[in-house]
Every structure is written in C-alpha cells, then in structure tokens.
Coordinates of C-alpha atoms in Angstrom, one line a residue:
M245 CA 0.0 0.0 0.0
A246 CA 2.8 2.4 0.9
A247 CA 4.6 1.7 -2.4
I248 CA 1.4 2.3 -4.4
R249 CA 0.7 5.6 -2.5
D250 CA 4.2 6.9 -3.1
A251 CA 4.1 6.0 -6.8
W252 CA 0.8 7.9 -7.1
R253 CA 2.3 10.9 -5.5
Q254 CA 5.4 10.8 -7.7
G255 CA 3.2 10.4 -10.8
V256 CA 1.0 13.4 -9.9
V257 CA 4.1 15.5 -9.2
A258 CA 5.5 14.6 -12.6
I259 CA 2.2 15.4 -14.3
M260 CA 2.0 18.8 -12.5
L261 CA 5.6 19.7 -13.4
G262 CA 5.1 18.6 -16.9
A263 CA 1.9 20.5 -17.3
S264 CA 3.5 23.6 -15.8
G265 CA 6.2 23.4 -18.5
M266 CA 3.7 23.0 -21.3
L267 CA 1.6 25.9 -19.9
G268 CA 4.7 28.2 -19.8
A269 CA 5.6 27.2 -23.3
S270 CA 2.1 27.9 -24.6
G271 CA 2.1 31.4 -23.0
V272 CA -1.1 30.7 -21.1
A273 CA -0.5 32.3 -17.6
N274 CA -3.7 34.0 -16.6
A275 CA -5.3 31.3 -14.4
Q276 CA -6.1 32.3 -10.8
S277 CA -5.3 30.0 -7.9
L278 CA -7.4 26.9 -7.3
P279 CA -10.1 27.4 -4.7
A280 CA -8.6 24.6 -2.7
S281 CA -5.1 25.9 -2.9
P282 CA -3.4 27.6 0.0
A283 CA -2.5 30.2 -2.6
S284 CA -6.2 31.2 -2.8
S285 CA -7.1 34.8 -2.2
T286 CA -10.5 33.8 -0.8
E287 CA -11.1 33.4 2.9
K288 CA -12.9 30.1 2.4
P289 CA -10.8 28.2 -0.2
G290 CA -12.0 24.9 -1.3
Q291 CA -15.6 25.8 -2.2
E292 CA -17.0 25.1 -5.6
E293 CA -18.6 28.4 -6.1
T294 CA -15.3 30.3 -5.7
A295 CA -13.5 28.2 -8.4
P296 CA -11.9 30.2 -11.1
A297 CA -12.7 29.4 -14.7
K298 CA -10.5 27.0 -16.6
D299 CA -9.1 27.7 -20.1
D300 CA -10.8 26.4 -23.3
D301 CA -9.0 23.1 -23.0
G302 CA -10.3 22.4 -19.4
L303 CA -6.8 23.0 -17.9
L304 CA -6.0 25.1 -14.8
V305 CA -2.5 25.5 -13.5
T306 CA -1.7 27.9 -10.7
A307 CA 1.3 28.7 -8.4
A308 CA 1.8 30.9 -5.5
I309 CA 4.4 31.8 -2.8
R310 CA 3.8 33.5 0.5
A311 CA 6.5 34.8 2.8
R312 CA 5.6 35.7 6.4
Y313 CA 7.6 37.2 9.2
E314 CA 6.2 37.3 12.7
T315 CA 7.3 38.3 16.2
V316 CA 5.7 37.8 19.6
G317 CA 6.6 38.7 23.2
G318 CA 5.2 38.2 26.7
R319 CA 3.8 34.7 26.2
P320 CA 2.9 33.2 29.6
S321 CA 3.2 29.5 28.9
P322 CA 6.2 27.8 30.6
D323 CA 6.5 25.3 27.7
V324 CA 7.8 27.8 25.2
A325 CA 10.0 30.9 25.2
A326 CA 8.3 34.1 26.2
A327 CA 9.5 35.8 23.0
E328 CA 10.0 34.4 19.6
Q329 CA 10.5 35.4 15.9
A330 CA 9.8 33.2 12.9
F331 CA 10.1 33.4 9.2
L332 CA 7.6 31.1 7.4
V333 CA 7.4 30.4 3.6
R334 CA 4.6 28.5 1.8
T335 CA 4.9 27.6 -1.8
G336 CA 2.2 25.8 -3.8
I337 CA 1.5 24.6 -7.3
A338 CA -1.8 23.1 -8.3
L339 CA -3.1 21.5 -11.5
E340 CA -6.6 20.5 -12.5
Y341 CA -7.6 19.1 -15.9
G342 CA -11.1 18.1 -17.0
P343 CA -12.6 19.2 -20.3
G344 CA -15.5 16.7 -19.7
P345 CA -17.3 15.2 -16.8
L346 CA -14.1 13.6 -15.4
T347 CA -11.5 15.8 -13.7
I348 CA -8.0 14.9 -12.4
G349 CA -6.2 17.3 -10.1
G350 CA -3.3 17.6 -7.7
E351 CA -1.5 20.0 -5.6
L352 CA 2.1 20.2 -4.2
V353 CA 2.6 22.4 -1.1
D354 CA 6.0 23.2 0.5
S355 CA 5.6 24.8 4.0
R356 CA 8.9 25.7 5.6
G357 CA 10.2 27.7 8.6
Y358 CA 13.5 29.4 9.3
G359 CA 15.1 30.9 12.4
I360 CA 13.0 28.6 14.6
G361 CA 14.4 28.2 18.2
T362 CA 14.3 25.1 20.4
R363 CA 11.6 26.5 22.7
T364 CA 9.2 27.3 19.9
Q365 CA 5.5 27.2 19.6
I366 CA 5.9 26.3 15.9
D367 CA 5.3 22.6 15.2
N368 CA 4.3 20.4 12.2
G369 CA 1.0 22.3 12.1
D370 CA 3.1 25.2 10.7
I371 CA 5.9 23.4 8.9
N372 CA 5.4 20.5 6.5
A373 CA 8.0 20.5 3.8
L374 CA 7.2 19.2 0.3
E375 CA 3.8 17.5 0.6
L376 CA 1.0 16.4 -1.8
P377 CA -2.2 17.1 0.1
Q378 CA -4.3 16.8 -3.1
A379 CA -4.3 14.1 -5.7
Y380 CA -7.8 13.3 -6.8
L381 CA -10.3 12.2 -9.4
K382 CA -13.7 13.9 -9.6
L383 CA -16.7 12.8 -11.7
R384 CA -19.4 15.4 -12.3
L385 CA -22.9 14.2 -13.3
D386 CA -25.5 16.3 -15.1
P387 CA -28.9 16.8 -13.4
G388 CA -30.6 14.3 -15.7
A389 CA -28.1 11.5 -15.0
T390 CA -29.3 10.9 -11.5
P391 CA -32.5 11.5 -9.5
L392 CA -30.4 13.7 -7.1
G393 CA -29.9 16.5 -9.5
L394 CA -26.5 18.0 -10.1
A395 CA -24.0 15.6 -8.5
S396 CA -20.3 14.9 -8.2
V397 CA -18.1 12.1 -6.8
E398 CA -14.6 12.8 -5.7
G399 CA -11.9 10.3 -4.5
G400 CA -8.3 10.4 -3.5
R401 CA -6.6 13.1 -1.5
F402 CA -8.3 16.5 -1.3
L403 CA -9.1 19.5 0.9
I404 CA -12.5 20.0 2.6
N405 CA -14.2 23.2 3.7
L406 CA -17.7 22.9 5.1
G407 CA -20.0 25.7 6.2
S408 CA -18.4 28.2 8.5
G409 CA -15.2 26.2 8.7
R410 CA -15.4 26.1 12.5
L411 CA -15.4 22.3 12.5
V412 CA -13.9 21.2 9.1
A413 CA -11.9 23.7 7.1
T414 CA -9.0 24.7 5.0
D415 CA -7.4 27.5 7.0
E416 CA -6.0 30.1 4.5
Y417 CA -4.0 31.9 7.1
R418 CA -2.1 28.9 8.5
N419 CA 1.2 28.0 6.9
T420 CA 0.2 24.4 6.2
V421 CA -3.0 22.8 5.0
T422 CA -4.9 19.8 6.4
G423 CA -5.7 17.2 3.7
F424 CA -8.0 14.2 3.8
T425 CA -7.9 10.9 1.9
G426 CA -11.1 9.2 1.0
V427 CA -14.3 9.7 -0.9
R428 CA -16.8 12.6 -1.1
F429 CA -20.2 12.7 -2.7
D430 CA -22.0 16.0 -3.3
F431 CA -25.4 16.6 -4.9
K432 CA -28.0 19.4 -5.3
P433 CA -31.6 18.0 -5.5
T434 CA -32.9 21.6 -5.9
R435 CA -31.4 25.0 -6.8
T436 CA -31.2 26.0 -3.1
T437 CA -30.4 22.7 -1.5
G438 CA -26.9 21.1 -1.3
V439 CA -25.8 17.9 0.4
S440 CA -22.3 16.6 1.1
L441 CA -21.4 13.1 2.3
F442 CA -17.9 12.1 3.0
Y443 CA -15.7 9.3 4.5
V444 CA -12.1 10.3 4.9
M445 CA -8.9 9.7 6.7
P446 CA -7.2 12.9 8.0
Q447 CA -3.6 13.2 6.7
E448 CA -1.1 13.2 9.6
H449 CA 1.7 15.7 9.1
L450 CA 5.2 14.2 9.2
P451 CA 7.7 14.3 10.7
S452 CA 6.5 14.9 14.2
G453 CA 9.8 15.2 16.1
D454 CA 10.6 18.8 17.0
A455 CA 14.2 18.7 15.7
E456 CA 13.2 17.3 12.3
V457 CA 10.4 19.9 12.0
R458 CA 12.8 22.8 12.7
R459 CA 15.2 21.4 10.0
N460 CA 12.4 21.2 7.4
V461 CA 12.9 17.5 7.0
V462 CA 10.9 16.0 4.1
R463 CA 8.7 13.1 5.0
F464 CA 5.5 12.3 3.3
D465 CA 2.3 12.5 5.4
R466 CA 0.3 9.4 6.1
E467 CA -3.3 8.4 6.6
T468 CA -4.6 5.4 8.4
L469 CA -7.9 3.6 9.0
N470 CA -7.1 4.0 12.7
N471 CA -8.2 7.6 12.3
V472 CA -11.3 8.3 10.3
L473 CA -13.8 11.1 9.9
F474 CA -17.2 10.7 8.2
G475 CA -20.5 12.5 8.1
A476 CA -22.9 14.7 6.2
H477 CA -23.5 18.4 5.7
I478 CA -26.8 19.9 4.4
T479 CA -27.3 23.5 3.2
Q480 CA -30.7 25.1 2.5
K481 CA -30.4 28.6 1.0
Q482 CA -33.2 31.2 1.1
A483 CA -34.6 29.7 4.3
L484 CA -36.8 32.0 6.4
G485 CA -36.2 34.9 3.9
A486 CA -32.7 35.6 2.9
G487 CA -31.2 33.4 5.6
Q488 CA -29.3 30.1 5.1
V489 CA -29.7 27.0 7.3
E490 CA -27.0 24.4 7.7
L491 CA -27.2 21.0 9.5
A492 CA -24.2 18.7 9.9
Y493 CA -23.1 15.5 11.6
Y494 CA -19.5 14.5 12.1
R495 CA -18.2 11.2 13.5
L496 CA -14.5 11.0 14.4
A497 CA -13.1 7.6 15.4
E498 CA -9.4 7.2 16.3
H499 CA -7.2 4.9 18.3
D500 CA -3.5 4.3 18.7
S501 CA -1.4 2.7 16.0
P502 CA 2.3 1.9 15.7
G503 CA 4.3 5.1 16.0
R504 CA 1.2 7.2 16.6
A505 CA -0.4 8.0 20.0
T506 CA -3.9 9.5 20.1
A507 CA -6.4 10.6 22.7
D508 CA -8.6 7.7 21.5
R509 CA -11.4 10.0 20.5
R510 CA -14.8 8.5 19.6
L511 CA -16.8 11.6 19.1
H512 CA -20.2 12.5 17.6
T513 CA -20.7 16.2 16.8
I514 CA -24.1 17.6 15.8
D515 CA -24.0 21.1 14.3
A516 CA -26.6 23.6 13.3
R517 CA -26.1 27.1 11.8
F518 CA -28.4 29.9 10.6
S519 CA -26.7 32.8 8.8
R520 CA -27.1 35.7 6.4
S521 CA -24.1 37.2 4.6
A522 CA -23.1 40.9 4.9
Q523 CA -24.7 43.2 2.3
D524 CA -24.6 46.9 1.6
R525 CA -26.9 48.9 3.9
G526 CA -28.2 45.8 5.5
F527 CA -28.0 43.5 8.5
D528 CA -26.2 40.2 8.7
Y529 CA -26.1 37.5 11.3
D530 CA -24.4 34.2 12.1
L531 CA -25.8 31.8 14.7
E532 CA -24.1 28.4 15.1
G533 CA -24.1 25.8 17.8
A534 CA -22.8 22.3 18.2
Y535 CA -23.3 19.5 20.7
Q536 CA -20.6 16.9 21.1
F537 CA -20.7 13.6 22.9
G538 CA -18.8 10.3 23.0
R539 CA -15.6 9.2 24.7
A540 CA -12.0 10.5 24.8
S541 CA -8.9 10.6 26.9
E542 CA -7.8 13.9 28.4
S543 CA -4.3 13.4 27.0
M544 CA -2.4 11.1 24.6
R545 CA -0.5 9.4 27.5
A546 CA -0.7 5.6 27.4
D547 CA -2.1 5.6 31.0
A548 CA -4.7 8.3 30.4
T549 CA -8.2 7.3 31.3
N550 CA -10.8 7.1 28.5
A551 CA -13.9 8.8 29.8
P552 CA -17.3 9.9 28.7
M553 CA -17.5 13.3 27.0
K554 CA -20.2 15.9 26.7
A555 CA -19.3 19.3 25.3
G556 CA -20.6 22.2 23.1
F557 CA -19.9 25.5 21.5
V558 CA -21.9 28.5 20.4
H559 CA -21.0 31.4 18.1
A560 CA -23.4 34.3 17.8
A561 CA -22.8 37.4 15.7
A562 CA -24.8 40.2 14.2
G563 CA -23.8 43.3 12.3
F564 CA -24.8 46.1 10.0
T565 CA -23.0 47.3 6.9
F566 CA -23.4 51.0 6.2
G567 CA -23.5 52.7 2.8
G568 CA -20.8 54.9 1.4
A569 CA -17.5 54.6 -0.3
I570 CA -15.7 52.6 2.4
K571 CA -18.7 50.2 3.2
P572 CA -18.0 50.1 7.0
R573 CA -19.5 47.2 9.0
L574 CA -19.9 47.2 12.7
G575 CA -20.8 44.0 14.5
L576 CA -21.2 42.3 17.9
F577 CA -20.2 38.7 18.5
Y578 CA -20.0 36.1 21.3
D579 CA -18.1 32.8 21.4
Y580 CA -18.6 30.1 24.0
A581 CA -16.9 26.7 24.1
S582 CA -17.1 24.4 27.1
G583 CA -14.2 23.4 29.4
N584 CA -13.4 20.5 31.8
G585 CA -14.7 20.6 35.3
R586 CA -12.9 19.7 38.6
Q587 CA -13.3 15.9 38.1
A588 CA -11.9 15.7 34.6
G589 CA -9.0 13.2 34.3
A590 CA -10.1 11.4 37.5
G591 CA -12.8 9.3 35.8
G592 CA -15.3 12.1 35.5
T593 CA -17.0 13.3 32.4
L594 CA -14.9 15.5 30.0
H595 CA -16.5 18.8 28.9
R596 CA -13.7 20.4 26.9
F597 CA -15.0 21.0 23.3
D598 CA -13.0 19.5 20.5
T599 CA -13.0 21.7 17.4
L600 CA -12.0 18.7 15.2
F601 CA -10.4 20.3 12.1
G602 CA -11.8 23.8 12.3
S603 CA -10.2 27.1 11.5
R604 CA -9.0 29.6 14.1
R605 CA -8.2 32.9 12.3
D606 CA -11.6 34.2 11.4
D607 CA -13.0 34.1 14.9
F608 CA -10.1 34.2 17.3
G609 CA -7.1 36.0 15.7
P610 CA -3.7 34.9 14.4
S611 CA -2.3 31.4 14.9
G612 CA 1.4 30.6 14.5
T613 CA 3.6 32.0 17.3
Y614 CA 0.6 33.7 18.9
A615 CA -2.3 31.3 18.9
A616 CA -3.7 32.6 22.2
L617 CA -7.4 31.7 21.7
A618 CA -8.9 28.5 20.5
R619 CA -12.4 27.0 20.4
R620 CA -12.2 25.5 23.9
N621 CA -12.9 26.7 27.4
I622 CA -13.8 30.3 26.6
S623 CA -16.7 32.7 27.1
A624 CA -15.8 35.8 25.0
P625 CA -18.0 38.6 23.8
G626 CA -16.7 41.4 21.6
V627 CA -17.2 44.0 18.9
R628 CA -15.7 44.1 15.3
F629 CA -15.2 46.8 12.7
E630 CA -14.5 46.1 9.1
A631 CA -14.1 48.5 6.1
K632 CA -12.9 48.7 2.5
P633 CA -11.5 52.2 2.1
A634 CA -10.5 51.4 -1.5
D635 CA -11.0 48.6 -4.0
R636 CA -7.6 47.1 -3.1
F637 CA -7.5 47.9 0.6
E638 CA -9.3 46.1 3.5
V639 CA -9.3 46.8 7.3
L640 CA -10.5 44.6 10.1
T641 CA -10.1 45.0 13.9
D642 CA -11.9 43.7 16.9
Y643 CA -11.9 43.8 20.7
R644 CA -13.1 41.1 23.1
G645 CA -13.0 40.2 26.7
I646 CA -12.0 36.6 27.6
W647 CA -13.4 34.6 30.4
L648 CA -12.8 30.9 31.0
A649 CA -15.9 28.7 30.7
S650 CA -14.5 26.6 33.5
R651 CA -12.0 28.0 36.0
Y652 CA -10.7 24.4 36.5
D653 CA -9.6 24.0 32.8
G654 CA -6.8 25.7 30.9
F655 CA -6.2 28.8 28.8
Y656 CA -3.0 29.5 26.8
D657 CA -1.6 26.1 27.9
L658 CA -1.9 27.1 31.6
T659 CA -4.2 25.4 34.2
D660 CA -5.0 26.0 37.8
P661 CA -6.8 22.8 39.0
T662 CA -7.8 24.6 42.2
G663 CA -9.7 27.2 40.3
R664 CA -8.3 30.0 42.6
S665 CA -6.8 32.0 39.7
G666 CA -10.3 33.0 38.6
R667 CA -12.0 33.0 35.2
F668 CA -11.1 36.5 33.8
A669 CA -8.2 35.7 31.5
G670 CA -7.7 38.9 29.5
Q671 CA -8.7 41.4 26.9
Q672 CA -7.7 41.1 23.2
V673 CA -7.4 43.6 20.5
E674 CA -6.5 42.2 17.1
G675 CA -6.8 43.1 13.5
R676 CA -5.6 42.9 9.9
L677 CA -4.6 45.3 7.1
R678 CA -4.7 44.0 3.5
Y679 CA -3.6 45.7 0.3
W680 CA -3.6 44.3 -3.2
V681 CA -0.5 45.9 -4.8
I682 CA -1.5 44.2 -8.1
P683 CA -5.0 42.8 -8.1
N684 CA -5.1 39.0 -8.0
R685 CA -1.3 38.9 -8.3
L686 CA 0.5 40.6 -5.4
R687 CA -1.0 41.1 -1.9
L688 CA 0.6 42.7 1.1
E689 CA -1.0 41.9 4.5
S690 CA -0.2 42.5 8.2
N691 CA -1.9 41.0 11.3
F692 CA -1.5 42.1 14.8
A693 CA -2.8 41.2 18.3
V694 CA -2.4 42.5 21.8
L695 CA -3.6 40.4 24.8
F696 CA -3.9 42.3 28.0
K697 CA -3.3 39.9 30.9
E698 CA -6.0 39.8 33.6
A699 CA -6.5 37.9 36.8
F700 CA -6.1 34.3 35.5
L701 CA -2.9 34.9 33.5
R702 CA -1.4 37.0 36.3
N703 CA -2.2 34.6 39.1
V704 CA -2.0 31.1 37.6
P705 CA 1.0 29.4 39.4
E706 CA 3.0 28.2 36.4
A707 CA 2.8 31.4 34.3
V708 CA 6.1 33.0 33.1
A709 CA 6.9 36.5 31.8
R710 CA 5.0 37.9 34.8
K711 CA 6.6 41.4 34.4
A712 CA 4.9 41.6 30.9
S713 CA 1.4 42.9 31.2
T714 CA 0.6 42.0 27.6
V715 CA 1.3 39.5 24.9
R716 CA 2.2 41.4 21.8
F717 CA 2.2 39.9 18.3
L718 CA 3.0 41.5 14.9
E719 CA 3.1 39.7 11.5
T720 CA 3.6 40.8 7.9
N721 CA 3.3 38.6 4.8
L722 CA 3.6 39.0 1.1
L723 CA 1.6 36.7 -1.3
V724 CA 2.5 36.4 -5.0
T725 CA 0.1 34.4 -7.2
F726 CA 0.9 33.3 -10.7

C-alpha cells in the first residue's frame, strides 16, 4: 500500500511539473489560484462556487508563494520561550484538468520555517516540507443523469471546507494545510439545497519530532484507518427569507497505531447554523451551535483514562453594513466553548470542546507563534469593525473580553486545578490590514494582536513572563500568485 501511495504521489508531481512546463511554453499564464489551494485569495478556499474558470481546454495550472515574518513577546506558557521570531514560507503549485465530466487534479505544497528556536510554539501544524495534500479524481454528473440533480463524486486526496469552517476547514492563514484521503459525494436536488457526504482519513503531518520539524525534513504525510472522519453536511439557501440553514453530523473515530499516539477520541458532533451574509446597507447574522458527545482521553499518554465526553460550542454574531464609499461594517459577537470541570482526568465526564479540524483565524485572531485563543474553554464577547476604504484595501479590527468557561480548565496552555486564579483571562485587540498591490497577483498583509493579561494569567501558578502585562504579536506577509 505504501509503495502504491508513493508511486501515485510521484506520478502526480511529474504530471504537475510537466503541465507547468507546457503551460509556460504555450504562453497561457492567466489562471487564478485553485479554490482549494493555499495560494487562494479567498477566505474560504475549497468551495466550488469560488472556483476560477479553466481555459478552453479544461486546464487550470496555478502557483503561489507567501513569505511571512512574525514576532511575539510576553507569552505566559512555561512550555515555550516568552518571546519568539519566525520566518515562514509557503509555496504551492496546483493542477486541474477536466474538459469533460471527469476531472483529475493535484497540488504540491511546500511549507517551511526558518530561524526557529528550540523552545518554539511552531510545530508540524506550521511546517510541512514538500507534501502532496491533493491528488484526486472527480466525476461530475448532469442533473438528468441521477434523480439527485447535479452531483459529483470525488476520490483520492483532497481538501475540505464545510459551512463556516469552524469544524472542518482549509485555513487560508495557517502556513500548512490539512488534507484528507477518502471519498466525497455532493449533490443538489434543488437550486437552493446542497448535500455533502464524506468518508475520509485525515492526513497526519510528518515528521512529528521537534528537531526534524525545525530542520524542514521532508517526510510524506500518512493516513490510516485507525483515524477516520465521516459525516454529512446539508445546506438550505433562502430559508426564512434571505437566511441560510445548515445542519451537519461529524463522526471522528481514532485509536493508537504503531508510531502514533492518540487521545482515543470516539466523538459524535451535531452542528446547526443559521446565517445571512453581509450586504450593503443591511443586517447580517451568524448563529451556530454544536453538541458533542462520545468518549475520549484527556491526553495522549498511554495511561490516560478514557472517559465519557459531553461538550458544546456557540457562536453568535450580528452586524450592519453602512453605505458609502468605504462600506463600513460594525458587528457584535460572542463565542462560547465548554471546558473541563474539577473531576476531569479522574474518571469524571470530560467537557472540553474539540473543534475537530476547524479554522482559528476568522473568529479568534492569528495562529502561528501567537495562537492565544482557541475554540475551547472560553466565554468571549466582543465587537468588530470592518471596512474597505478602496478597491484594493481592506481593514479589520476587533476587541473582546476573555473569560474561562470553567475555572478548572486551561487557557494559553496554563491550568489552575484549584480554580483559585479565577475566570477572567484577559482582553484582546487584534486586526488585519490587507492591500492588493497588483489585483489577484501581489498582496501585502499585516496581522497584529495584543492580549492584556487579567487575573487568571497574572495569578496562575505556572505562568512565566509575569513582568509583561501584555502578549504582543505582529506579523507581515507578502503573497505572490501566478
């Protein structure tokens, strides 16, 4: 099986490189990046409706490189250095060919890091040198071919982005991508209804050793039947007026395998969402909630107790976009994700929500060397401002207060099992500036975040960098798309 998988990867790489050469020779160089590519300029890559048009021959070849420098200081976790700098580079080339109903595609992504210290927060979620997250076949069926309307079947290695991306997503901001290997079936029985069914194995980023990751060692990712994700996602547009309703079910089943320790998660997640997109001079909203149950271990240690789990999360947001040249939007939001109680790890029920393969940036701020907030053990209201002062320029900033959902669970890799450090963790101000120097070709972007430490981060016993009252993060990146 391993030999067949490696041969398939090598074959797709050869096809991609060969197609790139033919494309350059023919002078066709105007294709935009694949929607599933990390080179994508969209916030939700991987969705069919954002796909760029192919050329007349059904061929699409794209390439992109993004260079990112970031610096952080004042981190309170004892497991990493209080201050850190990192230079991350992500290069991608993608090919898709399909003049008829059958399409073949692949994508090569090289995610590297430089200047990474030994006490870093960067791991193989940020560095994954020379990988093939996509190598797939897709068959599209016309509405008359099946009783299910417009349909498609996809098999192989591919990326997935479902709904809001809070549970299964391709994170455009992160330096790496999470690929899946398996099969996916999509169909649209009506113009406003879409259904996605999938059975996949998440690709495990390799290598996993810290030293090898810092040296950008190349080792192909792997997938295993010991770690599978399957489920369904249903979308109904124009529900209750201009709103959209989404329902989803996800089943994650994993257990230890040779060379791979897990938390033995056997989780069911039921998700529902009601949303309306932002529009000029109008209101928008996004209400989403999930209930999660099953069994899991609190850690990946071999002696960790596998316990029952009941958890949930809620995201609620509403905003209004004003008229005018800059189209300002002002919105309120609230995020809640449950955390473990006093008895977790001692045979009691676990309550810490597991976000599965969800995205962080859109809701919680930058990841990478910052990564302060995640969709677990938080209760965090806030306000957000967005604007587009010019066609090429975008601004986003928000403020939120951060409380722990449970004072007995952790935040920023710190835990006070006594609960005496309190629940008020901090206040965060974060934002993003984005400018297209050359539309669809050259993008300059900067992300920042400041976390003001409050009672929990000041009092929790294991915290470091106590003299620093804030965690400060600044990042700048340049994206070039071909």
